[in-house]
Tab-separated table of C-alpha atoms in Angstrom:
chain	number	residue	atom	x	y	z
A	1198	MET	CA	-52.824	113.608	19.462
A	1199	ARG	CA	-52.888	112.284	15.998
A	1200	ASN	CA	-49.538	111.820	15.802
A	1201	THR	CA	-49.378	109.505	18.577
A	1202	MET	CA	-51.995	107.561	16.719
A	1203	ASN	CA	-49.568	107.331	13.635
A	1204	ILE	CA	-47.186	106.101	16.009
A	1205	SER	CA	-48.780	103.810	17.974
A	1206	ALA	CA	-50.500	102.451	14.663
A	1207	SER	CA	-46.842	102.096	13.106
A	1208	LEU	CA	-45.411	100.100	16.208
A	1209	LEU	CA	-48.422	97.707	15.696
A	1210	VAL	CA	-47.471	97.091	12.426
A	1211	LEU	CA	-44.029	96.575	13.001
A	1212	LEU	CA	-44.541	93.847	16.055
A	1213	MET	CA	-47.215	92.010	13.683
A	1214	GLY	CA	-44.483	91.900	10.987
A	1215	PHE	CA	-41.873	90.582	13.821
A	1216	SER	CA	-44.509	87.705	14.895
A	1217	LEU	CA	-44.465	86.275	11.351
A	1218	VAL	CA	-40.850	86.168	10.903
A	1219	ALA	CA	-41.090	84.286	14.258
A	1220	CYS	CA	-43.797	81.827	13.150
A	1221	GLY	CA	-42.059	81.400	9.930
A	1222	ASN	CA	-38.895	79.606	11.752
A	1223	SER	CA	-40.715	77.959	15.113
A	1224	SER	CA	-39.421	74.632	13.766
A	1225	PRO	CA	-36.136	74.763	12.185
A	1226	ALA	CA	-35.646	70.644	13.780
A	1227	ALA	CA	-38.332	69.348	11.245
A	1228	GLN	CA	-36.799	70.840	8.147
A	1229	PRO	CA	-34.679	68.002	6.156
A	1230	PRO	CA	-30.916	69.138	6.575
A	1231	THR	CA	-29.399	70.375	4.070
A	1232	ASN	CA	-26.586	68.210	2.497
A	1233	ASN	CA	-24.757	69.513	-0.520
A	1234	THR	CA	-23.003	66.329	-1.157
A	1235	GLY	CA	-26.773	64.807	-1.986
A	1236	GLU	CA	-27.908	61.658	0.788
A	1237	GLN	CA	-25.641	58.422	0.053
A	1238	SER	CA	-26.829	54.820	1.141
A	1239	PRO	CA	-24.046	52.796	3.169
A	1240	ALA	CA	-21.768	51.030	0.696
A	1241	PRO	CA	-22.475	47.160	0.530
A	1242	GLU	CA	-20.013	44.700	2.313
A	1243	GLN	CA	-16.932	43.475	0.124
A	1244	ARG	CA	-16.388	39.510	0.324
A	1245	PRO	CA	-13.469	38.753	1.292
A	1246	GLU	CA	-11.180	36.981	-1.570
A	1247	ASP	CA	-11.408	33.814	-2.095
A	1248	SER	CA	-8.333	31.422	-3.746
A	1249	ALA	CA	-9.377	28.922	-6.773
A	1250	ALA	CA	-10.968	26.019	-5.528
A	1251	ILE	CA	-8.440	22.979	-4.389
A	1252	GLU	CA	-9.916	19.462	-4.841
A	1253	ALA	CA	-8.858	16.941	-1.955
A	1254	GLU	CA	-9.509	13.563	-0.183
A	1255	GLY	CA	-9.454	12.844	3.519
A	1256	ILE	CA	-11.410	11.307	6.405
A	1257	LEU	CA	-14.292	13.223	8.304
A	1258	THR	CA	-13.347	13.081	11.713
A	1259	GLY	CA	-16.036	15.114	13.182
A	1260	TRP	CA	-17.816	18.843	13.850
A	1261	ALA	CA	-15.745	21.119	16.120
A	1262	ASP	CA	-18.839	23.182	16.394
A	1263	PRO	CA	-21.985	23.907	14.319
A	1264	HIS	CA	-19.952	25.596	11.374
A	1265	THR	CA	-16.745	23.866	11.353
A	1266	VAL	CA	-15.749	20.690	10.465
A	1267	GLU	CA	-12.246	18.694	10.951
A	1268	ILE	CA	-11.120	16.405	8.027
A	1269	HIS	CA	-7.569	14.427	8.096
A	1270	VAL	CA	-5.919	14.816	5.000
A	1271	GLU	CA	-3.199	12.867	4.528
A	1272	GLU	CA	-3.036	12.188	8.458
A	1273	VAL	CA	-3.098	16.265	9.222
A	1274	PRO	CA	-5.897	17.135	10.961
A	1275	MET	CA	-7.818	20.254	8.910
A	1276	ALA	CA	-10.396	22.273	10.183
A	1277	PHE	CA	-13.002	24.024	7.347
A	1278	GLN	CA	-15.604	26.443	7.914
A	1279	VAL	CA	-19.238	24.780	6.644
A	1280	GLU	CA	-21.555	27.643	5.090
A	1281	GLU	CA	-25.095	26.904	5.140
A	1282	ASP	CA	-25.864	25.913	2.064
A	1283	VAL	CA	-23.321	22.858	2.080
A	1284	GLN	CA	-24.569	21.753	5.734
A	1285	LYS	CA	-27.324	19.655	3.531
A	1286	SER	CA	-24.419	17.937	2.149
A	1287	PHE	CA	-23.508	16.118	5.334
A	1288	ASP	CA	-26.817	14.394	5.561
A	1289	ASP	CA	-25.401	10.930	4.032
A	1290	ILE	CA	-21.882	11.030	5.636
A	1291	ASP	CA	-20.700	10.056	9.001
A	1292	ASP	CA	-17.391	10.394	11.146
A	1293	GLU	CA	-14.685	8.524	9.699
A	1294	ASP	CA	-16.132	8.618	6.415
A	1295	SER	CA	-13.818	8.812	3.297
A	1296	VAL	CA	-14.749	11.825	1.607
A	1297	GLN	CA	-13.680	13.896	-1.629
A	1298	PHE	CA	-14.223	17.464	-1.518
A	1299	LYS	CA	-13.458	20.963	-2.710
A	1300	TYR	CA	-12.529	24.495	-1.146
A	1301	VAL	CA	-10.984	27.838	-0.865
A	1302	GLU	CA	-8.587	29.509	0.968
A	1303	ARG	CA	-10.577	32.952	2.138
A	1304	THR	CA	-8.654	35.896	3.517
A	1305	ILE	CA	-9.942	37.421	6.364
A	1306	GLU	CA	-11.017	40.931	5.601
A	1307	GLY	CA	-8.376	43.238	7.329
A	1308	ASP	CA	-6.096	40.761	8.106
A	1309	SER	CA	-4.235	39.470	4.494
A	1310	THR	CA	-1.886	37.006	6.625
A	1311	THR	CA	-5.115	34.728	8.174
A	1312	LYS	CA	-6.842	32.203	5.465
A	1313	GLN	CA	-9.732	30.430	6.241
A	1314	LEU	CA	-10.399	26.878	4.767
A	1315	VAL	CA	-13.930	26.894	3.261
A	1316	LEU	CA	-16.046	24.222	2.071
A	1317	THR	CA	-17.718	24.521	-1.686
A	1318	GLU	CA	-18.521	21.127	-2.296
A	1319	ILE	CA	-18.373	17.338	-0.042
A	1320	THR	CA	-19.230	14.203	-1.072
A	1321	LYS	CA	-18.800	10.725	0.344
A	1322	ILE	CA	-16.705	8.124	-1.400
A	1323	GLU	CA	-18.389	4.785	-1.531
A	1324	ALA	CA	-16.405	1.578	-0.407
A	1325	ASP	CA	-16.945	0.378	-4.142
A	1326	ASP	CA	-15.017	3.878	-5.065
A	1327	THR	CA	-11.873	3.406	-3.350
A	1328	ASN	CA	-10.412	1.630	-6.106
A	1329	GLY	CA	-9.477	-1.081	-4.478
A	1330	SER	CA	-7.926	0.537	-1.107
A	1331	ASN	CA	-9.894	-1.975	1.164
A	1332	ALA	CA	-9.508	-4.965	-0.951
A	1333	GLY	CA	-6.489	-7.100	-1.610
A	1334	GLY	CA	-6.038	-9.533	-4.592
A	1335	ASN	CA	-9.270	-10.674	-6.558
A	1336	VAL	CA	-11.442	-12.611	-4.592
A	1337	THR	CA	-12.382	-16.044	-5.639
A	1338	SER	CA	-14.751	-16.394	-2.815
A	1339	ASP	CA	-18.380	-16.931	-3.109
A	1340	ARG	CA	-19.305	-14.604	-0.322
A	1341	PRO	CA	-21.211	-11.232	-0.583
A	1342	GLN	CA	-18.794	-8.663	-1.605
A	1343	THR	CA	-20.442	-6.275	0.736
A	1344	THR	CA	-22.581	-7.096	4.248
A	1345	GLU	CA	-23.526	-6.004	7.378
A	1346	LEU	CA	-21.487	-6.770	10.457
A	1347	GLU	CA	-22.820	-5.728	14.116
A	1348	VAL	CA	-20.143	-4.246	16.463
A	1349	THR	CA	-20.165	-2.751	19.596
A	1350	VAL	CA	-18.256	0.871	20.012
A	1351	GLU	CA	-18.563	3.342	22.880
A	1352	GLY	CA	-21.069	0.950	24.544
A	1353	MET	CA	-23.278	1.170	21.341
A	1354	THR	CA	-24.236	-1.950	19.014
A	1355	GLU	CA	-24.849	-1.664	15.964
A	1356	ASN	CA	-24.831	-2.810	12.060
A	1357	ARG	CA	-22.059	-1.438	9.916
A	1358	ALA	CA	-21.312	-1.750	6.338
A	1359	ALA	CA	-18.402	-3.896	5.543
A	1360	THR	CA	-16.282	-4.878	2.189
A	1361	LEU	CA	-15.026	-7.996	1.378
A	1362	ALA	CA	-11.232	-8.317	1.216
A	1363	GLN	CA	-8.836	-10.744	0.060
A	1364	GLY	CA	-5.908	-11.652	1.702
A	1365	LYS	CA	-2.825	-14.276	0.732
A	1366	GLY	CA	-5.167	-17.755	1.141
A	1367	TYR	CA	-7.876	-16.034	3.138
A	1368	SER	CA	-10.801	-13.124	3.057
A	1369	LEU	CA	-12.046	-11.175	5.395
A	1370	TYR	CA	-14.518	-8.169	6.488
A	1371	VAL	CA	-13.492	-4.821	6.853
A	1372	PHE	CA	-15.335	-1.550	7.777
A	1373	GLU	CA	-15.554	1.562	6.219
A	1374	PRO	CA	-12.765	3.670	8.313
A	1375	MET	CA	-10.243	0.869	7.974
A	1376	ALA	CA	-8.044	-0.055	4.854
A	1377	PHE	CA	-6.720	-3.836	4.385
A	1378	ASP	CA	-3.266	-4.083	2.499
A	1379	ALA	CA	-3.084	-7.355	0.796
A	1380	GLU	CA	0.614	-7.133	0.275
A	1381	ASP	CA	1.526	-6.641	4.104
A	1382	ASN	CA	-1.471	-8.646	5.603
A	1383	GLU	CA	-2.241	-5.727	7.336
A	1384	LEU	CA	-5.133	-3.935	8.963
A	1385	THR	CA	-5.328	-0.223	9.714
A	1386	MET	CA	-6.951	2.695	10.557
A	1387	LYS	CA	-7.266	5.057	7.446
A	1388	ILE	CA	-7.247	7.919	9.739
A	1389	ASP	CA	-3.910	6.912	11.294
A	1390	PRO	CA	-2.126	3.709	10.295
A	1391	ASP	CA	-0.353	3.322	13.832
A	1392	TYR	CA	-3.481	1.925	14.732
A	1393	ASN	CA	-2.662	-1.702	12.851
A	1394	VAL	CA	-3.202	-5.363	13.078
A	1395	GLU	CA	-0.430	-7.609	11.063
A	1396	ILE	CA	-2.495	-11.017	10.055
A	1397	GLU	CA	-0.154	-14.287	9.928
A	1398	LYS	CA	-1.358	-17.283	8.468
A	1399	LEU	CA	0.145	-20.500	10.703
A	1400	PRO	CA	1.088	-23.837	9.127
A	1401	SER	CA	-1.074	-26.454	10.278
A	1402	ASP	CA	1.615	-28.174	12.803
A	1403	PHE	CA	2.352	-24.471	14.575
A	1404	ASN	CA	3.049	-25.051	18.427
A	1405	LEU	CA	1.224	-22.953	20.811
A	1406	ASP	CA	3.783	-23.096	23.386
A	1407	ALA	CA	6.905	-22.214	21.025
A	1408	LEU	CA	4.426	-19.404	20.008
A	1409	LYS	CA	3.901	-18.172	23.858
A	1410	MET	CA	7.775	-17.736	23.690
A	1411	ASP	CA	7.781	-15.379	20.589
A	1412	ALA	CA	4.890	-13.474	22.314
A	1413	LYS	CA	6.549	-12.850	25.295
A	1414	GLU	CA	9.967	-11.645	23.186
A	1415	GLU	CA	7.937	-9.349	20.924
A	1416	LEU	CA	5.840	-7.891	23.582
A	1417	THR	CA	8.741	-6.963	26.657
A	1418	GLU	CA	10.028	-4.224	24.481
A	1419	THR	CA	6.463	-2.766	25.235
A	1420	GLY	CA	5.844	-3.417	29.168
A	1421	GLU	CA	5.025	-6.313	31.501
A	1422	VAL	CA	3.779	-8.857	29.325
A	1423	LYS	CA	0.431	-10.521	30.672
A	1424	GLU	CA	-1.499	-13.423	29.613
A	1425	LEU	CA	-5.182	-13.268	29.818
A	1426	SER	CA	-6.779	-16.156	31.070
A	1427	LYS	CA	-9.931	-18.367	29.183
A	1428	GLU	CA	-12.429	-16.501	31.899
A	1429	GLU	CA	-11.294	-13.242	31.250
A	1430	LEU	CA	-11.586	-14.015	27.757
A	1431	SER	CA	-15.057	-15.574	28.081
A	1432	SER	CA	-17.326	-12.403	27.493
A	1433	GLY	CA	-15.390	-10.923	24.768
A	1434	PRO	CA	-15.125	-11.215	21.202
A	1435	MET	CA	-11.700	-13.132	21.310
A	1436	LYS	CA	-13.002	-15.385	23.581
A	1437	ASP	CA	-11.802	-18.754	21.536
A	1438	ALA	CA	-8.366	-17.552	21.022
A	1439	GLY	CA	-5.424	-20.385	22.112
A	1440	LEU	CA	-3.375	-17.482	23.199
A	1441	PHE	CA	-3.906	-14.102	24.108
A	1442	MET	CA	-1.099	-11.623	25.499
A	1443	MET	CA	-0.400	-8.057	25.721
A	1444	ALA	CA	1.742	-5.219	26.999
A	1445	GLN	CA	1.187	-1.692	27.561
A	1446	ASN	CA	2.618	1.498	28.224
A	1447	ASP	CA	1.791	5.266	28.396
A	1448	LYS	CA	1.868	5.426	24.643
A	1449	LYS	CA	0.225	2.142	23.468
A	1450	THR	CA	-1.256	-1.207	23.895
A	1451	GLN	CA	0.290	-4.398	21.898
A	1452	TYR	CA	-1.383	-7.877	21.523
A	1453	PHE	CA	-0.126	-11.205	20.437
A	1454	ILE	CA	-3.559	-13.082	19.512
A	1455	VAL	CA	-3.376	-16.642	18.291
A	1456	LYS	CA	-6.696	-17.772	17.374
A	1457	GLU	CA	-8.082	-20.722	14.688
A	1458	LEU	CA	-10.675	-19.712	11.843
A	1459	ASP	CA	-12.199	-21.950	9.474
A	1460	GLY	CA	-9.716	-24.641	9.864
A	1461	ASN	CA	-6.712	-22.713	10.101
A	1462	GLY	CA	-4.518	-20.819	12.951
A	1463	PHE	CA	-3.640	-17.108	13.000
A	1464	ILE	CA	-1.667	-15.117	14.536
A	1465	PHE	CA	-2.747	-11.689	14.989
A	1466	HIS	CA	0.029	-8.498	16.182
A	1467	VAL	CA	-1.815	-5.377	17.061
A	1468	ASP	CA	-0.744	-2.177	17.914
A	1469	ALA	CA	-3.009	0.223	19.281
A	1470	PRO	CA	-1.806	3.190	20.422
A	1471	VAL	CA	-3.392	5.844	22.921
A	1472	GLY	CA	-5.397	8.319	21.525
A	1473	GLU	CA	-9.053	8.991	20.349
A	1474	PRO	CA	-9.392	6.262	17.494
A	1475	SER	CA	-8.315	3.545	19.902
A	1476	GLU	CA	-12.057	3.614	21.060
A	1477	GLY	CA	-13.347	2.214	17.423
A	1478	PHE	CA	-10.324	0.243	16.829
A	1479	LEU	CA	-9.993	-2.472	18.643
A	1480	PRO	CA	-14.270	-3.413	18.527
A	1481	MET	CA	-13.997	-3.025	14.471
A	1482	ALA	CA	-10.753	-4.905	14.014
A	1483	TYR	CA	-11.977	-7.881	16.071
A	1484	VAL	CA	-14.855	-8.194	14.080
A	1485	SER	CA	-13.388	-8.336	10.944
A	1486	LEU	CA	-10.738	-11.075	12.031
A	1487	ASN	CA	-13.594	-12.967	13.193
A	1488	SER	CA	-14.888	-13.081	9.737
A	1489	ILE	CA	-11.870	-14.280	8.198
A	1490	MET	CA	-12.279	-17.305	5.991
A	1491	ASN	CA	-9.785	-19.485	3.847
A	1492	GLU	CA	-9.608	-18.742	0.457
A	1493	GLU	CA	-8.124	-18.965	-3.056
A	1494	ASN	CA	-6.347	-15.624	-3.901
A	1495	THR	CA	-5.629	-15.174	-7.655
A	1496	ALA	CA	-3.754	-11.866	-7.133
A	1497	LYS	CA	-0.183	-11.946	-8.421
């Protein structure tokens, strides 16, 4: 009997021991995992390599999306990424403004052959900073060097700043997206010089019938020549033109316009290619041409 009790007691002690061991290992998932190498934080993202800053000038043509702008540099359109800290620099810059800027070429991580152009600085080139790109010779006029002229582009009428430029024997006001070459008497779009007006000052005894023949000969190569009537011109900016002839094809429209301004006759030879800038080119060109006044030119 005593032996039986001793065996029972021993079994009870063993069972209690096993129970304690089991309780000590009941929650292994709650214990921190063993890490022989030590805990490591995620590696910081590596910044792609940037080139040295590159300086350039061009014409801002607009935003392709909220982070990308297009700038024409030497007549070539280029897309630039704009990071958040640079976007505030565009507050005072409009489409078709002349700009000077800096950018870097950024290598895309994982693709050494692809580079992004990223703007780091950009500022508007003011009319007075263009080193005479809008001006001809020395203007002897008492007219203000800058003014605001009303122009209607894409159905919206607004006042835009314009700068006085000197031609050969006349002056005119030129809007910022355009440039005037006094040597060639040519008004062009900076973004694309194929949009242009050649200004020809006429002698006092010019013959309108003879000029009409010249116009037909000049325009025939472009397409069928059409002369607009006074009625057709009556609501437009060239309503006072003595002669308005045009021809067009699928690539451009060409105009031959004779108009008297400030007591002198002029011919305007206008080339307007088919393209996006054409929406603003003719309205601005016509306003500039209508601002012509006879002047003495002291340019050599």
